[in-house]
Amino acid sequence: MNSTPDAIPDLLDKVTNLAKRRGFIFPSAEIYGGFRSTYDYGPLGVNMLRNVKQAWWRSMVQTRSDIVGIDAAILGPPAIWAASGHLETFTDPLVDCKRCKERWREDKIDGVCPNCGSTEFTEARAFNLMFETQAGPVEGEGATAYLRPETAQGIFTNFANVLATVRKKPPFGIAQVGKSFRNEITPQNFVFRTREFEQMEMEYFVPPADADEWYRYWIDTRLAWYVDLGIPAEQLRLHEHLPEDLSHYSRGTTDVEFAFPWGFDELEGVANRGDYDLTQHAKASGVALDYFDPTTNERYTPFVIEPAAGATRAMMAFLLAAYHEDLVEGESRTVLRLDWRLAPYQVAVLPLSKKPELEDVSREVLGILQPHFMCDYDVTQSIGRRYRRQDEVGTPYCVTVDFDSLEDRAVTVRDRDTTDQVRVPIDGLLASLRERTGQS
Ligand code: ATP
């Protein structure tokens, strides 16, 4: 793996600490000593994660007429996972270190135990990553069910439902955002690899002859999405899998990789799944999952191009890429240069002091902005300290209400990145912020 360009020392620790300290991401069940590798999203994190998913939904569904959404169940019967191949092949090679007894995923450790340095391991065993549970009221007598390890299968099992209810024909797509669960052998690196995580997946159904063209299209489109939302292009790269490394369903896979602090690693996979999934589910269920084209009188099983991204992993990448330390008037500050669409708060309204006469105008300003922007409101500490606190969580604009505001009905707008401040009339504030964020 290559190293990160212009790496900030201890970046992963700094971002992990900031995330906890400022309410983005907390270790789960902390008051009970934690539950390894599970995380809770705090007040700022939940805003940001929603923004990541919203930005994806906007680009994949809202602004296109060829893709619709779905929200399928997380619990599913074994039949789905037998047909998809997950029961048999969704496994990782598990090895035990013979010296320290730690368990590892063989393909991630290069033959050396990361814990004790030993090179002696047990034979690799195939370990299925799906979480199995029982559905039903009587213990031991319920039906076996699985938590989905990917959102994709809920899309394939609804292919016929969607075709019958919306008037789409290939090329068209079905998108889904939601939780997935994998019993990862070695969850690690903060929220990069966890057992419970969120995915953003889209299955794009195309005539088989056009599959390669659409595969290339989705690789380019998905790469551009990360750049548009602020990840520098040099921190991203594409990695095409060799034919011998492809998953059982894939005719081609290219990963979008990000320069994580430990090197380039996967953010998203774009795969040409061929007709594998629809054919498998049609065979196993007895329900036809194909498309009849009335213009050519042809019936065929579409090929599927799948861009599969992690929402939680993407959020981590956006945080890492946004983290900067710089000097403002000789003072060092931490600043998250997040795109305004991703920032937990887009505007902070800051009355200069706690004096009650400023409160009315400040609340009025908040009332104007809140329907349009996610706003923070903060009255404690000096204004300089409050600017630093907003910089640290990536708030693009601070709006300060001072005593002059009572006379001139204007406020100061401060820009996070340049720290420039301009005076703006309250009447024109919303229009000014909309213009700054490219919305008018
Ligand atoms: P890996 O080989 O790293 O285990 P994968 O190639 O199996 O991952 P996919 O099945 O392609 O991953 O999943 C699509 C996306 O879902 C990944 O690119 C990643 O962003 C996200 N993802 C997968 N597993 C996890 C996890 N355990 N924690 C967080 N995100 C995940």
Tab-separated table of N, CA and C in Angstrom, residues 328-329 331-333 350-352 378 380-392 398 400 414 421:
chain	number	residue	atom	x	y	z
A	328	VAL	N	-3.803	31.110	12.430
A	328	VAL	CA	-4.605	32.304	12.170
A	328	VAL	C	-4.118	33.393	13.116
A	329	GLU	N	-3.609	34.471	12.517
A	329	GLU	CA	-3.017	35.567	13.301
A	329	GLU	C	-2.062	35.030	14.368
A	331	GLU	N	-1.904	32.254	15.786
A	331	GLU	CA	-2.430	31.249	16.715
A	331	GLU	C	-2.786	29.990	15.945
A	332	SER	N	-2.418	28.829	16.498
A	332	SER	CA	-2.729	27.610	15.752
A	332	SER	C	-4.197	27.241	15.964
A	333	ARG	N	-4.778	26.679	14.936
A	333	ARG	CA	-6.167	26.220	15.089
A	333	ARG	C	-6.326	24.902	14.348
A	350	LEU	N	-24.038	33.410	16.692
A	350	LEU	CA	-23.288	33.694	17.909
A	350	LEU	C	-23.562	35.123	18.401
A	351	PRO	N	-24.397	35.278	19.428
A	351	PRO	CA	-24.534	36.619	20.016
A	351	PRO	C	-23.202	36.996	20.672
A	352	LEU	N	-22.763	38.230	20.460
A	352	LEU	CA	-21.450	38.640	20.966
A	352	LEU	C	-21.345	38.470	22.481
A	378	ASP	N	-24.720	29.400	19.999
A	378	ASP	CA	-23.769	29.264	21.104
A	378	ASP	C	-23.516	30.633	21.732
A	380	THR	N	-21.796	30.820	24.966
A	380	THR	CA	-20.779	30.777	26.029
A	380	THR	C	-19.385	31.082	25.500
A	381	GLN	N	-18.537	31.603	26.357
A	381	GLN	CA	-17.123	31.894	26.087
A	381	GLN	C	-16.921	33.082	25.146
A	382	SER	N	-15.635	33.465	25.003
A	382	SER	CA	-15.310	34.625	24.165
A	382	SER	C	-15.609	34.293	22.706
A	383	ILE	N	-15.803	35.330	21.909
A	383	ILE	CA	-16.162	35.096	20.506
A	383	ILE	C	-15.026	34.369	19.769
A	384	GLY	N	-13.774	34.698	20.132
A	384	GLY	CA	-12.628	34.027	19.492
A	384	GLY	C	-12.645	32.529	19.763
A	385	ARG	N	-12.901	32.168	21.024
A	385	ARG	CA	-12.977	30.741	21.396
A	385	ARG	C	-14.120	30.057	20.644
A	386	ARG	N	-15.230	30.788	20.513
A	386	ARG	CA	-16.383	30.177	19.832
A	386	ARG	C	-16.095	29.974	18.341
A	387	TYR	N	-15.375	30.909	17.722
A	387	TYR	CA	-14.977	30.704	16.315
A	387	TYR	C	-14.121	29.440	16.189
A	388	ARG	N	-13.167	29.281	17.113
A	388	ARG	CA	-12.274	28.101	17.058
A	388	ARG	C	-13.080	26.802	17.207
A	389	ARG	N	-14.062	26.854	18.127
A	389	ARG	CA	-14.884	25.641	18.332
A	389	ARG	C	-15.673	25.302	17.062
A	390	GLN	N	-16.148	26.329	16.381
A	390	GLN	CA	-16.906	26.070	15.144
A	390	GLN	C	-15.958	25.607	14.032
A	391	ASP	N	-14.745	26.179	13.961
A	391	ASP	CA	-13.764	25.747	12.957
A	391	ASP	C	-13.466	24.257	13.127
A	392	GLU	N	-13.331	23.867	14.389
A	392	GLU	CA	-12.921	22.495	14.701
A	392	GLU	C	-13.972	21.468	14.283
A	398	CYS	N	-20.022	31.549	10.467
A	398	CYS	CA	-20.480	32.034	11.771
A	398	CYS	C	-21.157	33.381	11.539
A	400	THR	N	-22.364	36.581	13.595
A	400	THR	CA	-22.247	37.213	14.909
A	400	THR	C	-23.192	38.401	15.025
A	414	ARG	N	-18.701	35.422	9.163
A	414	ARG	CA	-17.293	35.016	9.121
A	414	ARG	C	-17.159	33.698	8.366
A	421	GLN	N	-14.291	38.483	7.411
A	421	GLN	CA	-15.576	38.854	8.009
A	421	GLN	C	-16.191	39.995	7.203
